[in-house]
């Protein structure tokens, strides 16, 4: 091949040695994909299926004009869906190499077809591109994995970076060769942009509450154990992962309540707080209860209840009364909100991040995966309103409707308001039957679809086929789960480990925590999170 190819492939192997080993480095003749011609200024331009990829007059100037705009360079990431011959990418690399690294946005290049990638490297000099420190190359990458390359885990929780702070070059002629792939990527990114918008709006609405709760609960960092102590510890005597069962509060849970004791003998059970009241009435205390919503109404789901055999998982932004819940042990997961994150960083703590997904069920799934599960069963996780019900009968949410109802405001009115308050639509369940859902529920379902696709090693099943069909979740019968071996004794060490993970701070950390509780460093905090000035 030519000298340009040799320079590029050498730079590629040096910059991404492992990726180069995976993709191979077989040269591709650009003429096999494109019609190559000389532009008016003497540079090469190409056409694919009769469509020009670049300017036939001056492709370099066209690319420079597009990438040098302030609105592009001020973003935290610049994302290219395809690239043609690579003029835009080469031109932005020339600009970025003149800037300090901390001032440069990340350059993210997405291309599913290796032939197009290698063919482009036979035409233009890409060495400036491969020299960039903040370069992300998603070549031959599954569409579902692209999101993980875009999100900035440090700040995406407050909606500031990641997919929400990127400039996207989405040029139709660059993506036409892989329309289906890029349509999937666009869909995933738009969903997560919407999720981040919701997170940012929620932070604005409830920021004062979350900051106040977190400040009141700071001392709990020295009293509770951490979820991090359980990472990959859910193993049987042969060191094989134990199965988990996540219990939601959807209407489809009701017929399974009489069989939960049997299911608990075959799985580690994780219950979301909204389902707890119904479980206790059925005589079932789950192995774990999880509550990550900081609002008072989330606390109401467990108010007045007790579960001495259950390990309770929460975070320090929870409503303070949550920490008086009578349980076997309390564990903290990493906070998703700035005050908690600041305190954890200040003390050098890693409680274990269970992420966000809009619903507590997503945190429950993350916990099971974090603990090492490779089989996760779900029940009552409907993301829909089967039978036009919002929750199962006897759940705390339904009981609240009855509590606040009166002669002119029946419980059914509150239930109807919940169903029709967020753009209700009819979709399909796992059997292909119509089921009522809404935009909120679809957002939760989309989170699971994206998350499961990025964790193919863990298989997820539902015992409730009446819920909204979610790709990645497979229906399974109750008998199939009950046919699994009894693990009641094999899961005891894991639950005992969770129960004994209390007060794990060092003496120095305890001292620093006392100082933090007594005199919270407001100014230091606001340097990192200036947008929260009105809340602290």
Coordinates of C-alpha atoms in Angstrom, one line a residue:
X1 CA 0.0 0.0 0.0
X2 CA 1.0 3.7 -0.2
X3 CA 3.1 5.7 2.3
X4 CA 0.0 7.4 3.8
X5 CA -1.5 4.0 4.7
X6 CA 1.8 3.0 6.3
X7 CA 2.0 6.2 8.4
X8 CA -1.6 5.9 9.5
X9 CA -1.6 2.2 10.4
X10 CA 1.6 2.7 12.4
X11 CA 0.1 5.6 14.3
X12 CA -3.1 3.5 14.8
X13 CA -1.3 0.5 16.2
X14 CA 0.8 2.7 18.6
X15 CA -2.3 4.6 19.8
X16 CA -4.7 1.7 20.1
X17 CA -2.7 -1.5 20.2
X18 CA -5.5 -3.7 21.7
X19 CA -8.1 -2.3 19.3
X20 CA -5.7 -2.9 16.4
X21 CA -5.3 -6.5 17.4
X22 CA -9.1 -7.0 17.6
X23 CA -9.9 -5.2 14.3
X24 CA -6.9 -6.5 12.4
X25 CA -5.1 -4.1 10.0
X26 CA -5.9 -5.4 6.5
X27 CA -5.7 -2.6 3.9
X28 CA -8.8 -1.8 1.9
X29 CA -8.7 -0.2 -1.6
X30 CA -10.7 3.1 -1.4
X31 CA -11.8 2.5 -5.0
X32 CA -13.8 -0.5 -3.9
X33 CA -16.1 1.7 -1.9
X34 CA -16.0 5.1 -3.5
X35 CA -15.5 6.9 -6.7
X36 CA -12.4 9.1 -6.2
X37 CA -11.8 12.3 -8.1
X38 CA -9.6 15.4 -7.9
X39 CA -11.2 18.5 -6.5
X40 CA -10.6 22.0 -8.0
X41 CA -7.8 22.6 -5.5
X42 CA -6.1 19.4 -6.3
X43 CA -7.2 17.4 -3.2
X44 CA -9.1 14.1 -3.5
X45 CA -12.9 13.9 -2.9
X46 CA -15.2 10.9 -3.1
X47 CA -18.7 9.9 -4.1
X48 CA -20.6 6.9 -2.7
X49 CA -23.6 5.6 -4.6
X50 CA -23.7 8.8 -6.6
X51 CA -23.6 11.1 -3.5
X52 CA -20.6 13.4 -2.9
X53 CA -19.0 13.0 0.5
X54 CA -17.1 16.3 0.4
X55 CA -16.8 19.5 -1.6
X56 CA -15.7 19.1 -5.2
X57 CA -14.0 22.5 -5.0
X58 CA -12.1 22.7 -1.7
X59 CA -12.9 19.8 0.7
X60 CA -10.3 21.0 3.3
X61 CA -11.8 24.5 3.5
X62 CA -15.3 23.1 3.7
X63 CA -14.3 20.9 6.7
X64 CA -12.4 23.6 8.5
X65 CA -15.3 26.0 8.2
X66 CA -17.6 23.3 9.8
X67 CA -15.3 22.3 12.7
X68 CA -13.7 25.6 13.7
X69 CA -17.0 27.2 14.9
X70 CA -17.1 28.3 18.6
X71 CA -20.3 26.3 19.2
X72 CA -18.4 23.2 18.3
X73 CA -15.2 23.7 20.3
X74 CA -16.9 24.9 23.5
X75 CA -18.5 21.5 24.0
X76 CA -17.0 18.8 26.2
X77 CA -17.2 16.3 23.3
X78 CA -17.3 16.4 19.5
X79 CA -19.0 13.4 18.0
X80 CA -18.8 12.2 14.4
X81 CA -21.3 9.8 13.0
X82 CA -19.1 8.5 10.2
X83 CA -16.5 10.6 8.5
X84 CA -16.3 10.0 4.7
X85 CA -12.6 10.3 3.8
X86 CA -11.9 12.0 7.2
X87 CA -11.4 15.7 6.2
X88 CA -13.5 17.0 9.1
X89 CA -11.7 14.8 11.6
X90 CA -8.3 15.7 10.3
X91 CA -9.1 19.5 10.4
X92 CA -10.4 19.4 13.9
X93 CA -7.4 17.4 15.0
X94 CA -5.1 20.2 13.6
X95 CA -7.0 22.7 15.7
X96 CA -7.0 20.7 18.9
X97 CA -3.3 19.9 18.8
X98 CA -2.6 23.7 19.3
X99 CA -4.7 23.8 22.5
X100 CA -3.9 22.7 26.0
X101 CA -5.3 19.3 26.8
X102 CA -7.6 20.5 29.5
X103 CA -9.1 23.0 27.1
X104 CA -9.8 20.4 24.4
X105 CA -13.1 18.6 23.9
X106 CA -13.0 14.8 23.5
X107 CA -13.1 13.7 19.9
X108 CA -15.4 10.7 19.5
X109 CA -15.4 8.9 16.1
X110 CA -18.2 6.4 15.5
X111 CA -17.9 4.0 12.5
X112 CA -19.4 0.5 12.4
X113 CA -17.7 -0.6 9.2
X114 CA -14.0 -1.4 9.3
X115 CA -13.7 -1.3 5.5
X116 CA -14.7 2.4 5.5
X117 CA -12.3 3.1 8.3
X118 CA -9.3 1.4 6.7
X119 CA -10.1 2.8 3.2
X120 CA -10.1 6.3 4.5
X121 CA -6.6 5.8 6.0
X122 CA -5.3 5.1 2.5
X123 CA -6.4 8.5 1.3
X124 CA -5.7 11.1 4.0
X125 CA -3.0 11.6 6.6
X126 CA -4.6 10.8 10.0
X127 CA -1.5 11.0 12.2
X128 CA -2.6 14.3 13.8
X129 CA -5.9 12.5 14.8
X130 CA -4.1 9.5 16.5
X131 CA -1.8 11.9 18.3
X132 CA -4.7 13.5 20.3
X133 CA -4.8 12.5 23.9
X134 CA -8.6 12.8 24.2
X135 CA -9.6 10.6 21.4
X136 CA -12.3 7.9 21.6
X137 CA -12.5 5.5 18.6
X138 CA -15.7 3.5 18.4
X139 CA -14.8 1.5 15.3
X140 CA -16.7 -1.8 14.8
X141 CA -18.4 -1.1 18.2
X142 CA -21.9 -2.5 18.9
X143 CA -24.5 0.4 18.8
X144 CA -25.6 -0.3 22.4
X145 CA -22.0 0.2 23.7
X146 CA -21.5 3.6 22.1
X147 CA -23.3 5.4 25.0
X148 CA -20.7 4.2 27.6
X149 CA -18.0 6.0 25.5
X150 CA -19.9 9.3 25.5
X151 CA -21.0 9.5 29.1
X152 CA -18.7 11.3 31.6
X153 CA -19.2 9.4 34.8
X154 CA -18.0 12.2 37.0
X155 CA -20.6 14.7 36.1
X156 CA -23.4 13.1 34.1
X157 CA -25.6 12.7 37.1
X158 CA -26.2 16.4 37.3
X159 CA -26.8 16.6 33.6
X160 CA -23.8 18.8 32.7
X161 CA -21.7 16.6 30.4
X162 CA -21.9 13.3 28.5
X163 CA -24.4 13.1 25.7
X164 CA -26.0 16.4 26.9
X165 CA -22.8 18.4 26.3
X166 CA -21.6 17.2 22.9
X167 CA -21.7 18.5 19.4
X168 CA -22.8 16.0 16.9
X169 CA -21.7 15.9 13.2
X170 CA -24.5 13.9 11.7
X171 CA -24.0 14.3 7.9
X172 CA -26.3 12.1 5.9
X173 CA -23.7 11.2 3.2
X174 CA -21.4 9.9 6.0
X175 CA -24.0 7.6 7.5
X176 CA -25.9 6.3 4.5
X177 CA -23.8 3.1 4.2
X178 CA -25.0 2.0 7.7
X179 CA -28.3 3.7 8.2
X180 CA -29.8 1.1 10.5
X181 CA -26.7 1.2 12.9
X182 CA -26.7 5.0 13.1
X183 CA -30.5 5.1 13.6
X184 CA -30.0 2.9 16.6
X185 CA -27.2 5.0 18.0
X186 CA -29.3 8.2 17.5
X187 CA -32.2 6.6 19.3
X188 CA -30.1 5.6 22.3
X189 CA -28.4 8.9 22.5
X190 CA -31.7 10.9 22.3
X191 CA -33.2 8.8 25.1
X192 CA -30.3 9.5 27.3
X193 CA -30.3 13.2 26.4
X194 CA -33.9 13.2 27.5
X195 CA -33.0 11.3 30.7
X196 CA -30.3 13.9 31.5
X197 CA -32.8 16.7 30.8
X198 CA -35.2 15.1 33.3
X199 CA -32.3 14.7 35.9
X200 CA -31.4 18.4 35.5
X201 CA -35.0 19.5 35.8
X202 CA -35.5 17.3 38.9
X203 CA -32.3 18.6 40.4
X204 CA -33.6 22.2 39.9
X205 CA -36.9 21.3 41.5
X206 CA -35.7 19.2 44.4
X207 CA -32.1 20.5 44.8
X208 CA -32.8 22.2 48.1
X209 CA -34.4 19.1 49.6
X210 CA -31.6 16.8 48.5
X211 CA -28.9 19.2 49.8
X212 CA -30.8 19.6 53.1
X213 CA -31.3 15.8 53.5
X214 CA -27.6 15.1 52.7
X215 CA -26.3 17.6 55.2
X216 CA -28.5 16.2 57.9
X217 CA -27.4 12.6 57.1
X218 CA -23.6 13.2 56.8
X219 CA -22.9 11.4 60.1
X220 CA -24.5 8.3 58.7
X221 CA -21.4 7.8 56.6
X222 CA -19.7 6.7 59.9
X223 CA -22.6 4.5 61.1
X224 CA -23.6 2.5 58.0
X225 CA -21.8 -0.1 56.0
X226 CA -21.2 0.3 52.3
X227 CA -22.5 -1.6 49.3
X228 CA -18.9 -1.7 47.9
X229 CA -18.1 -4.5 50.4
X230 CA -20.5 -6.8 48.5
X231 CA -18.9 -6.4 45.0
X232 CA -18.9 -9.8 43.2
X233 CA -19.5 -11.6 46.6
X234 CA -22.8 -13.2 45.8
X235 CA -21.3 -16.7 45.2
X236 CA -22.2 -20.2 46.2
X237 CA -19.8 -22.7 47.7
X238 CA -18.4 -23.5 44.3
X239 CA -17.7 -19.8 43.6
X240 CA -20.5 -19.6 41.1
X241 CA -22.8 -16.5 41.0
X242 CA -26.1 -16.8 42.8
X243 CA -29.4 -15.8 41.1
X244 CA -31.3 -12.7 42.2
X245 CA -34.9 -11.8 42.2
X246 CA -36.0 -8.2 41.9
X247 CA -39.4 -7.5 43.3
X248 CA -41.3 -4.4 41.9
X249 CA -44.7 -3.1 42.9
X250 CA -46.4 -3.5 39.6
X251 CA -49.9 -5.0 39.4
X252 CA -48.5 -8.3 38.0
X253 CA -46.9 -9.0 41.4
X254 CA -50.2 -9.9 43.1
X255 CA -50.6 -13.6 41.9
X256 CA -47.0 -14.3 42.9
X257 CA -47.3 -13.1 46.5
X258 CA -48.3 -16.6 47.8
X259 CA -45.2 -18.2 46.2
X260 CA -42.6 -15.6 47.2
X261 CA -41.4 -17.8 50.1
X262 CA -40.6 -20.5 47.6
X263 CA -38.9 -18.1 45.3
X264 CA -36.8 -16.7 48.2
X265 CA -35.4 -20.2 48.7
X266 CA -34.0 -20.1 45.2
X267 CA -32.9 -16.5 44.8
X268 CA -31.4 -13.6 46.7
X269 CA -34.4 -11.3 46.9
X270 CA -34.2 -7.5 46.4
X271 CA -37.4 -5.6 47.0
X272 CA -38.1 -1.9 46.0
X273 CA -39.6 0.1 48.9
X274 CA -43.0 0.5 47.2
X275 CA -43.6 -3.3 47.3
X276 CA -42.5 -3.9 50.9
X277 CA -45.8 -3.4 52.6
X278 CA -47.5 -6.0 50.4
X279 CA -44.6 -8.5 51.0
X280 CA -44.8 -8.1 54.8
X281 CA -48.6 -8.7 54.7
X282 CA -47.8 -11.9 52.9
X283 CA -45.3 -12.9 55.6
X284 CA -42.2 -12.4 53.4
X285 CA -39.2 -10.4 54.6
X286 CA -36.9 -9.9 51.5
X287 CA -33.1 -10.3 51.8
X288 CA -32.6 -6.7 50.7
X289 CA -34.8 -3.6 50.6
X290 CA -33.7 -0.7 48.4
X291 CA -34.8 3.0 48.6
X292 CA -32.8 5.7 46.8
X293 CA -35.5 8.4 46.3
X294 CA -34.8 11.4 48.6
X295 CA -38.5 12.5 48.8
X296 CA -40.7 12.3 51.8
X297 CA -43.2 10.3 49.8
X298 CA -40.6 7.5 49.3
X299 CA -40.2 7.3 53.1
X300 CA -44.0 7.0 53.5
X301 CA -43.7 3.6 51.7
X302 CA -41.8 2.1 54.7
X303 CA -43.2 4.3 57.5
X304 CA -44.4 2.2 60.4
X305 CA -43.0 -1.0 59.0
X306 CA -40.2 -3.2 60.2
X307 CA -38.1 -6.0 58.7
X308 CA -35.6 -7.4 61.2
X309 CA -34.4 -10.0 58.7
X310 CA -33.8 -7.6 55.8
X311 CA -30.7 -5.6 54.9
X312 CA -31.7 -2.0 53.9
X313 CA -29.9 -0.1 51.1
X314 CA -30.2 3.6 50.8
X315 CA -28.1 6.7 50.3
X316 CA -27.4 9.8 52.4
X317 CA -29.7 12.1 50.5
X318 CA -32.7 10.0 51.6
X319 CA -35.3 11.6 53.9
X320 CA -33.8 11.5 57.4
X321 CA -36.5 9.3 58.9
X322 CA -35.5 6.5 56.6
X323 CA -32.5 5.9 58.9
X324 CA -34.9 4.9 61.7
X325 CA -36.3 2.0 59.8
X326 CA -36.1 -1.2 61.9
X327 CA -34.0 -3.7 59.9
X328 CA -31.2 -6.2 60.1
X329 CA -28.5 -3.7 58.8
X330 CA -28.1 -0.5 56.8
X331 CA -25.9 -0.1 53.8
X332 CA -25.1 3.1 51.9
X333 CA -24.6 3.2 48.1
X334 CA -22.7 6.1 46.5
X335 CA -24.7 9.3 46.4
X336 CA -26.0 10.5 43.1
X337 CA -26.2 14.1 44.3
X338 CA -23.5 16.7 44.8
X339 CA -23.4 17.1 48.6
X340 CA -22.9 13.4 49.1
X341 CA -20.5 13.0 46.3
X342 CA -18.4 15.9 47.8
X343 CA -18.4 14.3 51.2
X344 CA -17.4 10.9 49.9
X345 CA -14.5 12.4 47.9
X346 CA -13.4 14.5 50.8
X347 CA -13.2 11.4 53.1
X348 CA -11.8 9.1 50.4
X349 CA -14.8 6.8 50.5
X350 CA -16.1 4.5 47.8
X351 CA -19.5 3.3 49.0
X352 CA -20.3 1.6 45.6
X353 CA -22.1 3.4 42.8
X354 CA -25.6 1.9 41.9
X355 CA -26.2 4.6 39.2
X356 CA -29.4 6.2 38.1
X357 CA -32.1 5.1 35.7
X358 CA -35.1 7.1 36.8
X359 CA -36.6 4.3 39.0
X360 CA -35.5 2.5 42.2
X361 CA -35.8 -0.7 40.1
X362 CA -32.8 0.3 38.1
X363 CA -30.8 0.7 41.3
X364 CA -32.0 -2.8 42.4
X365 CA -30.8 -4.3 39.1
X366 CA -27.5 -2.5 39.3
X367 CA -27.0 -3.8 42.9
X368 CA -27.6 -7.4 41.7
X369 CA -25.2 -7.0 38.8
X370 CA -22.7 -5.2 41.2
X371 CA -22.9 -8.2 43.5
X372 CA -21.9 -10.5 40.7
X373 CA -25.3 -11.9 39.5
X374 CA -25.4 -13.5 36.1
X375 CA -29.0 -14.4 36.3
X376 CA -31.5 -11.8 37.4
X377 CA -35.3 -12.6 37.6
X378 CA -37.9 -9.9 38.0
X379 CA -41.5 -9.8 39.1
X380 CA -43.8 -6.9 39.3
X381 CA -41.5 -4.9 37.1
X382 CA -44.2 -3.9 34.6
X383 CA -43.3 -0.4 33.2
X384 CA -47.0 -0.4 32.2
X385 CA -50.5 -0.5 33.6
X386 CA -51.8 -4.0 33.0
X387 CA -55.5 -4.2 33.7
X388 CA -55.3 -0.4 34.0
X389 CA -53.8 -0.7 37.5
X390 CA -50.9 1.5 38.6
X391 CA -49.7 -0.7 41.6
X392 CA -50.6 -4.1 43.0
X393 CA -53.4 -4.2 45.6
X394 CA -52.2 -3.7 49.1
X395 CA -49.1 -1.7 48.1
X396 CA -48.3 1.4 50.0
X397 CA -49.1 3.5 46.9
X398 CA -52.6 2.1 46.6
X399 CA -53.1 2.5 50.3
X400 CA -52.2 6.1 50.0
X401 CA -54.9 6.6 47.4
X402 CA -57.5 5.1 49.8
X403 CA -56.1 7.2 52.7
X404 CA -56.6 10.5 50.9
X405 CA -59.9 9.7 49.2
X406 CA -63.2 11.2 50.2
X407 CA -66.8 11.3 49.1
X408 CA -66.0 13.5 46.1
X409 CA -62.5 12.2 45.4
X410 CA -62.5 8.5 45.1
X411 CA -59.3 6.4 45.1
X412 CA -60.0 5.6 41.4
X413 CA -59.6 9.3 40.6
X414 CA -56.1 9.4 41.9
X415 CA -55.3 6.1 40.1
X416 CA -56.6 7.5 36.8
X417 CA -54.6 10.7 37.3
X418 CA -51.4 8.6 37.6
X419 CA -52.2 6.7 34.5
X420 CA -53.1 9.6 32.2
X421 CA -50.7 12.3 33.5
X422 CA -47.8 11.5 31.3
X423 CA -48.9 11.0 27.7
X424 CA -50.5 7.5 28.0
X425 CA -50.0 5.3 25.0
X426 CA -50.9 1.7 24.0
X427 CA -47.9 -0.6 23.5
X428 CA -47.2 -4.3 23.5
X429 CA -46.5 -6.8 26.3
X430 CA -44.3 -9.9 26.0
X431 CA -47.1 -11.9 24.5
X432 CA -47.8 -9.2 21.8
X433 CA -51.0 -8.1 23.5
X434 CA -51.8 -4.4 23.9
X435 CA -50.9 -2.8 27.3
X436 CA -51.3 0.8 28.5
X437 CA -48.1 2.6 29.4
X438 CA -46.8 6.2 29.3
X439 CA -43.7 8.3 28.6
X440 CA -42.3 7.9 32.1
X441 CA -42.6 4.1 32.1
X442 CA -41.1 3.9 28.6
X443 CA -38.2 6.0 29.8
X444 CA -37.6 3.4 32.6
X445 CA -37.9 0.6 30.0
X446 CA -35.4 2.3 27.7
X447 CA -32.9 2.6 30.6
X448 CA -33.1 -1.2 31.1
X449 CA -32.9 -1.9 27.4
X450 CA -29.7 0.2 27.2
X451 CA -28.2 -1.1 30.4
X452 CA -28.8 -4.8 29.6
X453 CA -27.3 -4.4 26.1
X454 CA -24.1 -3.1 27.7
X455 CA -24.0 -6.1 30.2
X456 CA -24.5 -9.1 28.0
X457 CA -22.8 -11.4 30.6
X458 CA -25.9 -11.0 32.8
X459 CA -29.2 -12.5 31.6
X460 CA -32.4 -10.9 32.8
X461 CA -35.8 -12.6 33.0
X462 CA -39.4 -11.6 33.9
X463 CA -42.0 -13.7 35.5
X464 CA -44.6 -11.1 34.5
X465 CA -45.2 -11.2 30.7
X466 CA -48.1 -8.7 31.1
X467 CA -45.7 -5.8 31.4
X468 CA -44.2 -3.6 28.7
X469 CA -42.0 -5.6 26.3
X470 CA -38.4 -4.5 27.0
X471 CA -35.7 -5.9 24.7
X472 CA -33.1 -7.8 26.7
X473 CA -35.6 -9.2 29.2
X474 CA -36.9 -12.7 28.5
X475 CA -40.2 -14.1 29.8
X476 CA -39.8 -17.2 32.1
X477 CA -42.4 -19.3 33.8
X478 CA -42.8 -19.6 37.6
X479 CA -42.2 -23.4 37.4
X480 CA -38.8 -22.9 35.6
X481 CA -37.6 -20.7 38.5
X482 CA -39.0 -23.0 41.2
X483 CA -37.2 -26.0 39.5
X484 CA -33.9 -24.4 40.4
X485 CA -32.0 -25.7 43.4
X486 CA -32.6 -24.5 46.9
X487 CA -29.9 -21.9 47.9
X488 CA -31.2 -20.9 51.3
X489 CA -28.0 -22.1 53.0
X490 CA -25.6 -21.0 50.2
X491 CA -26.8 -17.4 50.3
X492 CA -26.4 -17.0 54.1
X493 CA -22.7 -16.0 53.9
X494 CA -23.5 -13.2 51.5
X495 CA -26.3 -11.8 53.7
X496 CA -24.2 -12.2 56.8
X497 CA -21.4 -10.3 55.0
X498 CA -23.9 -7.5 54.3
X499 CA -25.1 -7.5 57.9
X500 CA -21.6 -7.2 59.3
X501 CA -20.3 -4.4 57.0
X502 CA -21.1 -1.7 59.5
X503 CA -19.0 1.2 60.6
X504 CA -16.0 0.6 58.3
X505 CA -14.3 4.0 58.6
X506 CA -10.8 4.3 59.8
X507 CA -10.0 6.5 62.8
X508 CA -8.7 9.2 60.6
X509 CA -11.8 9.2 58.4
X510 CA -14.0 9.3 61.5
X511 CA -12.1 12.4 62.7
X512 CA -12.4 14.1 59.3
X513 CA -16.1 13.2 59.2
X514 CA -16.7 14.8 62.6
X515 CA -15.0 18.0 61.3
X516 CA -17.1 17.8 58.1
X517 CA -20.4 17.5 60.1
X518 CA -19.5 20.3 62.5
X519 CA -18.2 22.7 59.9
X520 CA -19.3 21.9 56.4
X521 CA -16.9 23.7 53.9
X522 CA -19.5 25.5 51.9
X523 CA -17.0 27.6 49.9
X524 CA -15.0 24.5 48.8
X525 CA -18.2 22.8 47.9
X526 CA -19.4 25.6 45.7
X527 CA -16.1 25.8 43.8
X528 CA -17.0 22.3 42.5
X529 CA -20.7 22.9 42.1
X530 CA -21.3 26.6 41.6
X531 CA -24.8 26.0 40.2
X532 CA -25.9 24.8 43.6
X533 CA -25.3 28.2 45.3
X534 CA -29.0 28.8 45.9
X535 CA -29.4 25.5 47.7
X536 CA -26.6 25.6 50.3

